[in-house]
Short mmCIF file of N, CA and C in Angstrom, two decimals:
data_model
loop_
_atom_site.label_atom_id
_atom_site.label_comp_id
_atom_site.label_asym_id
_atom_site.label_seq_id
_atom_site.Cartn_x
_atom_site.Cartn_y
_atom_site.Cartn_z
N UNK A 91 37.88 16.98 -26.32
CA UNK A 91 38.08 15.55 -26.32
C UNK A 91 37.55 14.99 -27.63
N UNK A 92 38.11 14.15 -28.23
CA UNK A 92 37.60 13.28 -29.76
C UNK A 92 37.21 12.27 -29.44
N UNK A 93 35.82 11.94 -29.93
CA UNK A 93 35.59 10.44 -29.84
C UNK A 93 35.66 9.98 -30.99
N UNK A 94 36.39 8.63 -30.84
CA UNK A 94 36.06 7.61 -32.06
C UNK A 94 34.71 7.19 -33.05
N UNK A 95 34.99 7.37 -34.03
CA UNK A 95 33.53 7.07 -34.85
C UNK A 95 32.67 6.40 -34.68
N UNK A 96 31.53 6.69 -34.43
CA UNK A 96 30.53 6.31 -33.65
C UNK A 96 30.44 6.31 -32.41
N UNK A 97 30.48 6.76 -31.66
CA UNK A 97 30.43 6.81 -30.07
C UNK A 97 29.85 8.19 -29.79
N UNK A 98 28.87 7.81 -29.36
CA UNK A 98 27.86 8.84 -28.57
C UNK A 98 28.50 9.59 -27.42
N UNK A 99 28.17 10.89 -27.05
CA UNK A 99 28.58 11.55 -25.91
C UNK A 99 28.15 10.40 -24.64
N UNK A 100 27.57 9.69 -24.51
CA UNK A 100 26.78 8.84 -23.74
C UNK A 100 27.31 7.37 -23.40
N UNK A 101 27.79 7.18 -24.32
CA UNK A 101 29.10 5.90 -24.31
C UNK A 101 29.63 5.37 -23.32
N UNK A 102 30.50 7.05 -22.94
CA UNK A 102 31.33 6.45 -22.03
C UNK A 102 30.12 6.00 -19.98
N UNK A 103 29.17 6.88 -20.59
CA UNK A 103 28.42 6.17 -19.63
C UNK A 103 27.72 5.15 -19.21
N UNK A 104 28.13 4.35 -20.27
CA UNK A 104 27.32 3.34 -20.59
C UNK A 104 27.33 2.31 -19.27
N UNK A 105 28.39 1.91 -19.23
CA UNK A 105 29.35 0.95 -17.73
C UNK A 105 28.95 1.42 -16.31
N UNK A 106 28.72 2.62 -16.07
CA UNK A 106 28.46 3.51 -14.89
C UNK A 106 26.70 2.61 -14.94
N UNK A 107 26.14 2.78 -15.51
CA UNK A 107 24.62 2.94 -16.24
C UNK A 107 24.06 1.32 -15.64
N UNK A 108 24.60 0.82 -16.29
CA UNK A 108 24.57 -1.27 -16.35
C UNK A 108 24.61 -1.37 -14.84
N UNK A 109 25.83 -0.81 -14.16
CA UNK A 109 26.00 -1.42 -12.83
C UNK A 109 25.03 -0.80 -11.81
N UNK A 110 24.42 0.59 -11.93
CA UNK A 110 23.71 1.19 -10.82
C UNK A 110 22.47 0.38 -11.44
N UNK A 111 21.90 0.03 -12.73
CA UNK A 111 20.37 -0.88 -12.92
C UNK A 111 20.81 -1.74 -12.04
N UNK A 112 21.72 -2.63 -12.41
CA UNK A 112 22.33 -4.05 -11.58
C UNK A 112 21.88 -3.93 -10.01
N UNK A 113 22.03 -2.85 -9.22
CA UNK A 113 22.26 -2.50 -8.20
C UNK A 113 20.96 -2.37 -7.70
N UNK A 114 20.80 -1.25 -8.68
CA UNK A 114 18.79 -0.99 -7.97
C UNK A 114 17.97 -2.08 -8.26
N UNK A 115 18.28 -3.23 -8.99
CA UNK A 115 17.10 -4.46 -9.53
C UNK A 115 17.47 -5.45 -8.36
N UNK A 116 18.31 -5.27 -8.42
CA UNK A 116 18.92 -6.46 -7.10
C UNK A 116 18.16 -5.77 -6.20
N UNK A 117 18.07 -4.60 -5.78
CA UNK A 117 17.49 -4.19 -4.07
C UNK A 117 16.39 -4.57 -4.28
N UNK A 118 15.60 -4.50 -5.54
CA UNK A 118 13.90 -4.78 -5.13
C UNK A 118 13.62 -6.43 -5.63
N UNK A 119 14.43 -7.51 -5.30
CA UNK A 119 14.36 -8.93 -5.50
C UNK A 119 13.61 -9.16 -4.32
N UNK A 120 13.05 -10.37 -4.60
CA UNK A 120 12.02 -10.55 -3.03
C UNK A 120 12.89 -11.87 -2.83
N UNK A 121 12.89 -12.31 -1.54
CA UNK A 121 13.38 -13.59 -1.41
C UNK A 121 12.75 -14.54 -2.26
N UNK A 122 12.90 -15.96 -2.36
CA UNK A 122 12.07 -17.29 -2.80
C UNK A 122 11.38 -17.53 -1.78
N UNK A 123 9.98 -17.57 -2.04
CA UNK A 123 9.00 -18.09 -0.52
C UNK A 123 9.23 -19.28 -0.40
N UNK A 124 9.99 -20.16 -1.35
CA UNK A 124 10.05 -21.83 -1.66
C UNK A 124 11.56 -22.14 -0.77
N UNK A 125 12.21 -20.98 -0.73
CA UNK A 125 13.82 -21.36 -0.28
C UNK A 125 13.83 -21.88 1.39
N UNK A 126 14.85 -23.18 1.49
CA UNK A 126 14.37 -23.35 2.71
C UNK A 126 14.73 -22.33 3.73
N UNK A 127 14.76 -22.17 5.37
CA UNK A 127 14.96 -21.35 6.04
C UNK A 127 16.33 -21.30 6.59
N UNK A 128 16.69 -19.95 6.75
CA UNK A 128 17.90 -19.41 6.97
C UNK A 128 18.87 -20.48 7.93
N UNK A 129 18.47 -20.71 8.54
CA UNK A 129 19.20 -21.04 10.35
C UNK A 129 18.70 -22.80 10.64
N UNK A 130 19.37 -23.58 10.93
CA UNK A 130 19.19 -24.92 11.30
C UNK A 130 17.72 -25.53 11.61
N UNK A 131 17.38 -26.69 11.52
CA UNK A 131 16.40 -26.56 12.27
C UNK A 131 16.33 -27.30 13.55
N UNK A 132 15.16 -26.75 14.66
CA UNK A 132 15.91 -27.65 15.98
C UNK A 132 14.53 -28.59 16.60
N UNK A 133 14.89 -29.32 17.26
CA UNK A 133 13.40 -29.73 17.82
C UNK A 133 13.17 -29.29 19.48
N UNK A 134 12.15 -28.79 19.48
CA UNK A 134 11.76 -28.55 20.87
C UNK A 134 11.69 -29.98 21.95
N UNK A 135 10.95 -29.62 22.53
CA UNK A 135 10.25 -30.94 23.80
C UNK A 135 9.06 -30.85 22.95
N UNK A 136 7.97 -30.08 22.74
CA UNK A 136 6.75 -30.01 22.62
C UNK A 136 6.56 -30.49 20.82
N UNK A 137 8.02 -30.42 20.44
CA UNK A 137 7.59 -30.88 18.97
C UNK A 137 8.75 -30.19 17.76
N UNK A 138 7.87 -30.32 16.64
CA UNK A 138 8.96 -29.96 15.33
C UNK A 138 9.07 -28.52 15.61
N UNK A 139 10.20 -28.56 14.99
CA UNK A 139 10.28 -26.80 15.20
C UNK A 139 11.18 -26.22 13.92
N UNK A 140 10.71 -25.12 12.85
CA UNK A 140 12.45 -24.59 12.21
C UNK A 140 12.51 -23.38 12.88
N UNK A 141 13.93 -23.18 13.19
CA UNK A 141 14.01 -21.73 13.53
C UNK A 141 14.66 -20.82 12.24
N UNK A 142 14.60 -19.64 12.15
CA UNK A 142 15.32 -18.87 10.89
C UNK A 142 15.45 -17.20 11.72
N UNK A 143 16.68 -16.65 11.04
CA UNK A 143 17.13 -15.45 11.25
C UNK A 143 17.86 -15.17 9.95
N UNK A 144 17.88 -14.08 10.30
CA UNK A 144 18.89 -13.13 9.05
C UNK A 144 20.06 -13.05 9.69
N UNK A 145 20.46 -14.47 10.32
CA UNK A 145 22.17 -13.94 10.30
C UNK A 145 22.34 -14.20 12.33
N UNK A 146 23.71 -14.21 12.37
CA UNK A 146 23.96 -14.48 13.45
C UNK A 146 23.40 -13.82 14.56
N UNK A 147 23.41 -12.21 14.17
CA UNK A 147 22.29 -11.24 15.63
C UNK A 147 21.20 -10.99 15.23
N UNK A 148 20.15 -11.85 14.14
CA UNK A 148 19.05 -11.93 14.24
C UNK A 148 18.52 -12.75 14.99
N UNK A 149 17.49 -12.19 15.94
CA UNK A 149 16.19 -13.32 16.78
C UNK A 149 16.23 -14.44 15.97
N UNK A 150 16.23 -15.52 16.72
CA UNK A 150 14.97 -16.79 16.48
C UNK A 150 13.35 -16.07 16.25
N UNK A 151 13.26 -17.03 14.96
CA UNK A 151 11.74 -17.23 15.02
C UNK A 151 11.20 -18.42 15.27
N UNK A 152 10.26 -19.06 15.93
CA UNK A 152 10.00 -20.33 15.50
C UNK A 152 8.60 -20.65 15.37
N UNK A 153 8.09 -21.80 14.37
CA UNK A 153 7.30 -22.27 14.06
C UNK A 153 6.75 -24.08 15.11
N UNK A 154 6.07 -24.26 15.87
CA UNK A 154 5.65 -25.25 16.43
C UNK A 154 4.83 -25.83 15.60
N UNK A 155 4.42 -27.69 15.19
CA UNK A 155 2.91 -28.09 15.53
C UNK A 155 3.59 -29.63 16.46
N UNK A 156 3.01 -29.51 17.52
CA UNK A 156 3.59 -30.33 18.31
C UNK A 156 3.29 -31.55 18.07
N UNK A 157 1.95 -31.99 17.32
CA UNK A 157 1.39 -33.04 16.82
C UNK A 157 1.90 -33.32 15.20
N UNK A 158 2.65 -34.83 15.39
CA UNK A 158 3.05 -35.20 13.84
C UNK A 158 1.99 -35.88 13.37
N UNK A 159 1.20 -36.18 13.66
CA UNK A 159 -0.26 -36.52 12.78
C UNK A 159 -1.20 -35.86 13.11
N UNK A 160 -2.41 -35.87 12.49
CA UNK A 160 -3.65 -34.98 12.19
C UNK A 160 -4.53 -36.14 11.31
N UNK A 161 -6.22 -35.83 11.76
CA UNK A 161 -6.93 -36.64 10.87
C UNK A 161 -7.18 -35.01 10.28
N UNK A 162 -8.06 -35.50 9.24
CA UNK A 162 -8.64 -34.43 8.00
C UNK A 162 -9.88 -33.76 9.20
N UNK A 163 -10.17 -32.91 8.94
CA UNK A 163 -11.52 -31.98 10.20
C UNK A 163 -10.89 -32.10 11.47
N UNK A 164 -9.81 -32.28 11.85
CA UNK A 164 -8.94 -31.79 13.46
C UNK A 164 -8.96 -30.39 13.75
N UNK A 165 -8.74 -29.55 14.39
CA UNK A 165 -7.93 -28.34 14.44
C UNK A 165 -6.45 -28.41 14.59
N UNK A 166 -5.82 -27.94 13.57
CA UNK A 166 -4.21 -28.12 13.72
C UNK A 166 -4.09 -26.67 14.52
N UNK A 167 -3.43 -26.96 15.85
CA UNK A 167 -2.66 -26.10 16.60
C UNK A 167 -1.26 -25.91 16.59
N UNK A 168 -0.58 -24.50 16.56
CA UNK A 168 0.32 -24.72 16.28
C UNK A 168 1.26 -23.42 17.15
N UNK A 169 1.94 -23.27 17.01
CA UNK A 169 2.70 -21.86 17.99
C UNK A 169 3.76 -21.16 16.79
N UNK A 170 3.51 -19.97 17.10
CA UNK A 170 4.70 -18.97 16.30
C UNK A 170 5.45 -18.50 17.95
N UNK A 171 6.35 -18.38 17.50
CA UNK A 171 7.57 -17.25 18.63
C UNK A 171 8.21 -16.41 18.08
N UNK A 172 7.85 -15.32 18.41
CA UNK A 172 9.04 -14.15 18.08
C UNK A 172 9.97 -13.97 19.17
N UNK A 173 11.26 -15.06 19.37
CA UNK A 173 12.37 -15.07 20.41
C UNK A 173 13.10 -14.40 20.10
N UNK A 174 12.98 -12.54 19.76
CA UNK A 174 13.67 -12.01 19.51
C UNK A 174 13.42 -10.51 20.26
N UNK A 175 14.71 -9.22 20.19
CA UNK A 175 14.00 -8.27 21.00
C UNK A 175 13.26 -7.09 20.26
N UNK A 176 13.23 -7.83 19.14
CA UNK A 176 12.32 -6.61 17.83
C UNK A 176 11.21 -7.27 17.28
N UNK A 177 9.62 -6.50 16.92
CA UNK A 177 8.63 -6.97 16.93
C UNK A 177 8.60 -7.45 15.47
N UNK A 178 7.84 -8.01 15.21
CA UNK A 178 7.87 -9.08 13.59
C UNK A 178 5.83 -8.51 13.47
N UNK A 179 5.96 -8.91 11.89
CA UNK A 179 4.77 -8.13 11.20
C UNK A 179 4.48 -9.00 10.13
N UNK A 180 3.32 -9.24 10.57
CA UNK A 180 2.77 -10.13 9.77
C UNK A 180 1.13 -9.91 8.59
N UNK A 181 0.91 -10.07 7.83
CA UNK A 181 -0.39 -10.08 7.40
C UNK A 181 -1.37 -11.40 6.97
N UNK A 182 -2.55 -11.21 7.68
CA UNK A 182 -3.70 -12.21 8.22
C UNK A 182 -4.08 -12.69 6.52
N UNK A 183 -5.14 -13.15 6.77
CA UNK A 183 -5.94 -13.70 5.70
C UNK A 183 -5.13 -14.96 4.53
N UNK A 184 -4.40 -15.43 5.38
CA UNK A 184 -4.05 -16.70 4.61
C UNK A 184 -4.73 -17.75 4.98
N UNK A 185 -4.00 -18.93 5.50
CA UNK A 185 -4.36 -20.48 5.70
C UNK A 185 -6.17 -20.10 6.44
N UNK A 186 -6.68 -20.16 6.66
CA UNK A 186 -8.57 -20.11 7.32
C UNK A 186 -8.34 -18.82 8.16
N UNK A 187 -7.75 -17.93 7.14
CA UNK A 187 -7.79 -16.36 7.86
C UNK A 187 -6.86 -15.87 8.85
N UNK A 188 -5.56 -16.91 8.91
CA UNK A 188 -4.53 -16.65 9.65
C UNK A 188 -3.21 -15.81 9.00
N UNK A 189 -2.39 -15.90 10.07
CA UNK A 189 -0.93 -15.48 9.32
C UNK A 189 -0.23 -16.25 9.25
N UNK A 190 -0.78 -17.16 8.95
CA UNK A 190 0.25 -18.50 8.33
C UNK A 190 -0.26 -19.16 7.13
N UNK A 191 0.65 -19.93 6.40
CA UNK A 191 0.26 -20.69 5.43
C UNK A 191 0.15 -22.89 5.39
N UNK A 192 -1.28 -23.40 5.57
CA UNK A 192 -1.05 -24.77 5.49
C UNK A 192 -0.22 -24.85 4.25
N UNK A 193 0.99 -25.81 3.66
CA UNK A 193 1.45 -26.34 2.64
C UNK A 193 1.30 -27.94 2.68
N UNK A 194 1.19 -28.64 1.23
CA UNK A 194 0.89 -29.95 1.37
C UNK A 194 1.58 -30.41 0.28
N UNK A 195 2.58 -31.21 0.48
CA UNK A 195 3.40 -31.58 -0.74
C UNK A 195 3.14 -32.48 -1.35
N UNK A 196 3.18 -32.21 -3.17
CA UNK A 196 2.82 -32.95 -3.85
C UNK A 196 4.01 -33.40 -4.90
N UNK A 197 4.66 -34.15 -4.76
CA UNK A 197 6.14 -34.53 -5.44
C UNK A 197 7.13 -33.69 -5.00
N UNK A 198 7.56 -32.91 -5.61
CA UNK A 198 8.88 -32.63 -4.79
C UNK A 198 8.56 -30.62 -4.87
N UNK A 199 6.97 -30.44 -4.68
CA UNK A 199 6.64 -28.75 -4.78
C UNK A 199 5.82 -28.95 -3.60
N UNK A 200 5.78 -27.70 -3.39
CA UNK A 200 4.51 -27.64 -2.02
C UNK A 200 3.67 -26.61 -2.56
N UNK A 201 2.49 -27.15 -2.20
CA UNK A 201 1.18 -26.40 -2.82
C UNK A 201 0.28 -25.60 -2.08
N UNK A 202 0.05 -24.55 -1.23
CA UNK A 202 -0.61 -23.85 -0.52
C UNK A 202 -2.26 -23.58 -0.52
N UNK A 203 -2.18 -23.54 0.89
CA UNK A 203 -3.93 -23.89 1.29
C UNK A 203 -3.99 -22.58 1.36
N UNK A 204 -4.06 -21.48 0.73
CA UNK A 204 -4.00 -19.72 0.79
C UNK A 204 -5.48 -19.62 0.52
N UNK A 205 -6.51 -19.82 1.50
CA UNK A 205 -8.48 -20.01 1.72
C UNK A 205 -8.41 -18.87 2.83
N UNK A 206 -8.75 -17.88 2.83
CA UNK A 206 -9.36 -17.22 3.64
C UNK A 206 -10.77 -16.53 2.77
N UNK A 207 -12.46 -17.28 3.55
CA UNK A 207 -13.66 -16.67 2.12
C UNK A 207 -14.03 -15.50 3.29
N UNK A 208 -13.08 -14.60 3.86
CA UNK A 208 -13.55 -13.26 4.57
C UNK A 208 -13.29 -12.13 3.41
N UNK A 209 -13.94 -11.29 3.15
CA UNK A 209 -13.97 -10.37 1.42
C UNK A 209 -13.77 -8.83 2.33
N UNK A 210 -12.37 -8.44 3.12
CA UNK A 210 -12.07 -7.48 3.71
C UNK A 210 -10.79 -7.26 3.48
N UNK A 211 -9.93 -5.98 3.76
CA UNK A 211 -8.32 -5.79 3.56
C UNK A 211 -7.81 -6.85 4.40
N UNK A 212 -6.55 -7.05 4.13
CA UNK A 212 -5.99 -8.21 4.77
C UNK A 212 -5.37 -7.05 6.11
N UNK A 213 -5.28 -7.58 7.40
CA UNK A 213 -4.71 -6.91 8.43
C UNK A 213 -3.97 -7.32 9.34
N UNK A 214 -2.63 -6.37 9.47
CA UNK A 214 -1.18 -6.45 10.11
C UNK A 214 -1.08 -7.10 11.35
N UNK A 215 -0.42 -8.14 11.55
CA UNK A 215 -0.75 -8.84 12.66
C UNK A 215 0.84 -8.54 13.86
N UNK A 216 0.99 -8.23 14.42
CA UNK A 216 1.95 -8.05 15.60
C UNK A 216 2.25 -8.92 16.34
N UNK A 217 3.69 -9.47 16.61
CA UNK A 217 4.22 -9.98 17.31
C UNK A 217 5.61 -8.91 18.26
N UNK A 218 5.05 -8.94 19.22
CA UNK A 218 5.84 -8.14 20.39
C UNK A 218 6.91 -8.97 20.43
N UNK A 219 7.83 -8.06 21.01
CA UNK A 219 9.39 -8.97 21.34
C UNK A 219 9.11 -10.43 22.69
N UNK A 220 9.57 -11.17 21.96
CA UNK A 220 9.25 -12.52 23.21
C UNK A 220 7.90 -13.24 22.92
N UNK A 221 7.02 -12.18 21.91
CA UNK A 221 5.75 -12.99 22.27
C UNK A 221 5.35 -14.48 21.60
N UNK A 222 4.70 -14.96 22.23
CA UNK A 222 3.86 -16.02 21.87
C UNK A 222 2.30 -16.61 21.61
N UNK A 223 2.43 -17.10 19.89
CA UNK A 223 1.00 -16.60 20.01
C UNK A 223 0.47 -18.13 19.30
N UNK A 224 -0.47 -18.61 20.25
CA UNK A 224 -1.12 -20.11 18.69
C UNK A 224 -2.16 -19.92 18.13
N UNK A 225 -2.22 -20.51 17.04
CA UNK A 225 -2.90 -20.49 16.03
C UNK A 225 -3.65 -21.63 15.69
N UNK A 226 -4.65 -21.56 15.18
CA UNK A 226 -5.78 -22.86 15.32
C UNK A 226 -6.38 -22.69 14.09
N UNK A 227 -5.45 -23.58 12.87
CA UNK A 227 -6.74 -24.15 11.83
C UNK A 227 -7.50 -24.88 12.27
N UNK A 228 -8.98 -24.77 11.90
CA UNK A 228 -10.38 -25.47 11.70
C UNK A 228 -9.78 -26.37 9.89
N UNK A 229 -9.67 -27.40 9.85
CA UNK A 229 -9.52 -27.73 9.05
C UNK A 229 -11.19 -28.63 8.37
N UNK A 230 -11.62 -28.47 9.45
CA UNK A 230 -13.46 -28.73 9.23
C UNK A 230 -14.36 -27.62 8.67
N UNK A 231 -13.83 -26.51 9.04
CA UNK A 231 -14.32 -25.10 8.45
C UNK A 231 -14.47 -25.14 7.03
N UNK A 232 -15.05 -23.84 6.94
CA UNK A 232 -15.38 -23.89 5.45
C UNK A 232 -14.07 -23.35 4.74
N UNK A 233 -13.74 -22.71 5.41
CA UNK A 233 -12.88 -22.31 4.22
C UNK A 233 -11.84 -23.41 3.69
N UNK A 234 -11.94 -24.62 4.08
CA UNK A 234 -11.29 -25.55 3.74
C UNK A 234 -12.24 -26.45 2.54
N UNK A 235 -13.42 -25.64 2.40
CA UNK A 235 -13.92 -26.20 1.33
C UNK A 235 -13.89 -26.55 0.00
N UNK A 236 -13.20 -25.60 -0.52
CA UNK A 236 -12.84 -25.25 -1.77
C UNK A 236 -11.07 -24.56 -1.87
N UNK A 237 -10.06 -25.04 -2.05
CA UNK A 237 -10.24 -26.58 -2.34
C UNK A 237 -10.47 -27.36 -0.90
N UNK A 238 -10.36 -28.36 -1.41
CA UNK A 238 -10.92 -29.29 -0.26
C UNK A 238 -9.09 -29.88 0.12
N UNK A 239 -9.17 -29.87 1.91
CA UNK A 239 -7.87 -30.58 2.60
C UNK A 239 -7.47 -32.12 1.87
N UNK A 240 -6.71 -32.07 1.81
CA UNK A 240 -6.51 -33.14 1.07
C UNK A 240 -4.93 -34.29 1.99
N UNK A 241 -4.89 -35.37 2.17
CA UNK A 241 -4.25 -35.90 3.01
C UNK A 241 -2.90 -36.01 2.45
N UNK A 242 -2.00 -36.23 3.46
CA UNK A 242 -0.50 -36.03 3.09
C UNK A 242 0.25 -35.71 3.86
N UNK A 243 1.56 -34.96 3.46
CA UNK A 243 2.71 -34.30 4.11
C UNK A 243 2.12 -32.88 4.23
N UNK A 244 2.19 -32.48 4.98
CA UNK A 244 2.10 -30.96 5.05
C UNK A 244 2.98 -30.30 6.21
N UNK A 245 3.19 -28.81 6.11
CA UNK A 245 4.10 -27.71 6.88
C UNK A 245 3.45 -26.79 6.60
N UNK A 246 3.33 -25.78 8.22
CA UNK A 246 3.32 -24.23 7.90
C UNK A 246 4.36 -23.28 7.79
N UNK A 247 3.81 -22.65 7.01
CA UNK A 247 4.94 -21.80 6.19
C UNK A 247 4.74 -20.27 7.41
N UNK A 248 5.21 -19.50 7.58
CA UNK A 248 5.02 -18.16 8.38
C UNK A 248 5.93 -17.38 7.83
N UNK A 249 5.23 -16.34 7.05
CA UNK A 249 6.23 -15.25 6.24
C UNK A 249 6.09 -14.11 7.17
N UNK A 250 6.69 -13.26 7.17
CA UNK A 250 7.04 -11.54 7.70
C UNK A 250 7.73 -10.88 7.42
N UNK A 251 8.03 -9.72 8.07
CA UNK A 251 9.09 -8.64 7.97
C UNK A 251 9.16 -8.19 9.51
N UNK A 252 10.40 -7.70 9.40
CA UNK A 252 10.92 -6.82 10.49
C UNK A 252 9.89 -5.47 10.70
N UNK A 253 9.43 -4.93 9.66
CA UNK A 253 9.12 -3.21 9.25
C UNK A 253 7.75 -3.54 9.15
N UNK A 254 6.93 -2.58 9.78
CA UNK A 254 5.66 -2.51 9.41
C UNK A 254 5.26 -2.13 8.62
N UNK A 255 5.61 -1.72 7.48
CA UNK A 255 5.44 -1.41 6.00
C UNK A 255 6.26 -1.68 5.85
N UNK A 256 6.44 -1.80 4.11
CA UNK A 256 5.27 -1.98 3.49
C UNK A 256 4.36 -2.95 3.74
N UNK A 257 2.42 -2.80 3.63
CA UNK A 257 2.23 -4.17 3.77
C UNK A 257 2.18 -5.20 2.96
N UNK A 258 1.98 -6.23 3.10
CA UNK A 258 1.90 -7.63 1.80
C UNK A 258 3.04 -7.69 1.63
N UNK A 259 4.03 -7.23 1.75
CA UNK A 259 5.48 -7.74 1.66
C UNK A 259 6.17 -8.55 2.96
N UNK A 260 6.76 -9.32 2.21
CA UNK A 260 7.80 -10.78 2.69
C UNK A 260 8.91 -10.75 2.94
N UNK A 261 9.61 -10.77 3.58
CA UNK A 261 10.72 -10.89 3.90
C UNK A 261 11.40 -11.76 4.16
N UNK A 262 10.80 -12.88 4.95
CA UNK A 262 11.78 -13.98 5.68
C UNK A 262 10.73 -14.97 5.30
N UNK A 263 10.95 -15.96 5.85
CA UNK A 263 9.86 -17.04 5.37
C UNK A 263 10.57 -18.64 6.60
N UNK A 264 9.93 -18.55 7.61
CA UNK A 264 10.16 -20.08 8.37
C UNK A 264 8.86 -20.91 8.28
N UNK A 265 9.62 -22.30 8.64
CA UNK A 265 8.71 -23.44 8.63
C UNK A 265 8.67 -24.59 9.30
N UNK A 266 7.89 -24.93 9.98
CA UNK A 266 7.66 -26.08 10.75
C UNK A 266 7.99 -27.35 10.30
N UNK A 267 8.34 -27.78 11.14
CA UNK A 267 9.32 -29.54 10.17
C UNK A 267 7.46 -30.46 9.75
N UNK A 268 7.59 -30.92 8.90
CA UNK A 268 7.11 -31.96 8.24
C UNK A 268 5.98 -32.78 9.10
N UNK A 269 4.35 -32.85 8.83
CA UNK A 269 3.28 -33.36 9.35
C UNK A 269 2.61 -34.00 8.75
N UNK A 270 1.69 -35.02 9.39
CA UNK A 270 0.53 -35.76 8.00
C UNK A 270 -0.68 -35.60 8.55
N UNK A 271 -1.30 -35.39 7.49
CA UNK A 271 -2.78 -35.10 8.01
C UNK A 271 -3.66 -36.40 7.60
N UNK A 272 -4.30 -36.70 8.19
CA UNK A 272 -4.80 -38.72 7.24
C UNK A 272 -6.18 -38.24 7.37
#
């Protein structure tokens, strides 16, 4: 075979080459933790709710705080659901050592209360199929000390995966409709 002047034995691989990088860089993209959530959002009886799935035969997840106001030092209670028949995986040590994240918006970004002062590995938190589990910031606690709660709009954020590994990885990301803390 003759190649044209200049053209490397390697050339013609060049096109093959571009599209499998293309391919493998794309698989290891992480979602946007900022993007809103997959699936509508709905309201319960008990309160705000978003639900999100990957798609039409993915579970509901949902995020509760049944209370649309909060003073500053309340405990915000709140409910996760895994309404689905596969277990969801989560990792602790965010918002005051939970698996969730307080957010508090400041113009048109949301800024995360990510305070857990426990100095240990962060650890895998389980949600069984169906289960239901609440969660209770101390927003009086210390770990709300630094920075300090600050009043506003706020939402919890609840990231996971399907897979129990890897850990610290994200997958999905739902969120509770819109709260004020005064």
């Amino acid at each position: 075979m003759t190649r044209p002047t200049g053209m490397s034995r390697w050339s013609s691989c060049l096109g093959g080459v571009a599209v499998l990088s293309v391919a493998v860089l794309a698989g290891c993209a992480q979602p946007d933790p900022d993007a809103p959530a997959s699936a509508p959002a709905t309201a319960s009886g008990a309160g705000p709710t978003t639900t999100s799935g990957a798609g039409p035969a993915a579970p509901p997840v949902t995020v509760t705080v049944p209370a649309e106001r909060h003073r500053i030092g309340d405990v915000v209670v709140l409910t996760v659901v895994n309404g689905g028949a596969g277990p969801l995986y989560a990792d602790d040590l965010r918002t005051d050592c939970s698996p969730v994240l307080l957010e508090r918006r400041e113009g048109g970004t949301w800024t995360r209360y990510d305070n857990c002062g426990i100095e240990r590995a962060s650890a895998v938190v389980t949600w069984a199929p169906g289960e239901r589990r609440e969660i209770r910031l101390d927003t009086a606690g210390t770990n709300f000390a630094a920075p300090p709660l600050l009043a506003g709009v706020h939402r919890i954020a609840f990231g996971f995966r399907r897979s129990p590994t890897p850990e610290g990885v994200v997958t999905e990301w739902v969120r509770s409709s819109e709260f004020r803390i005064d």
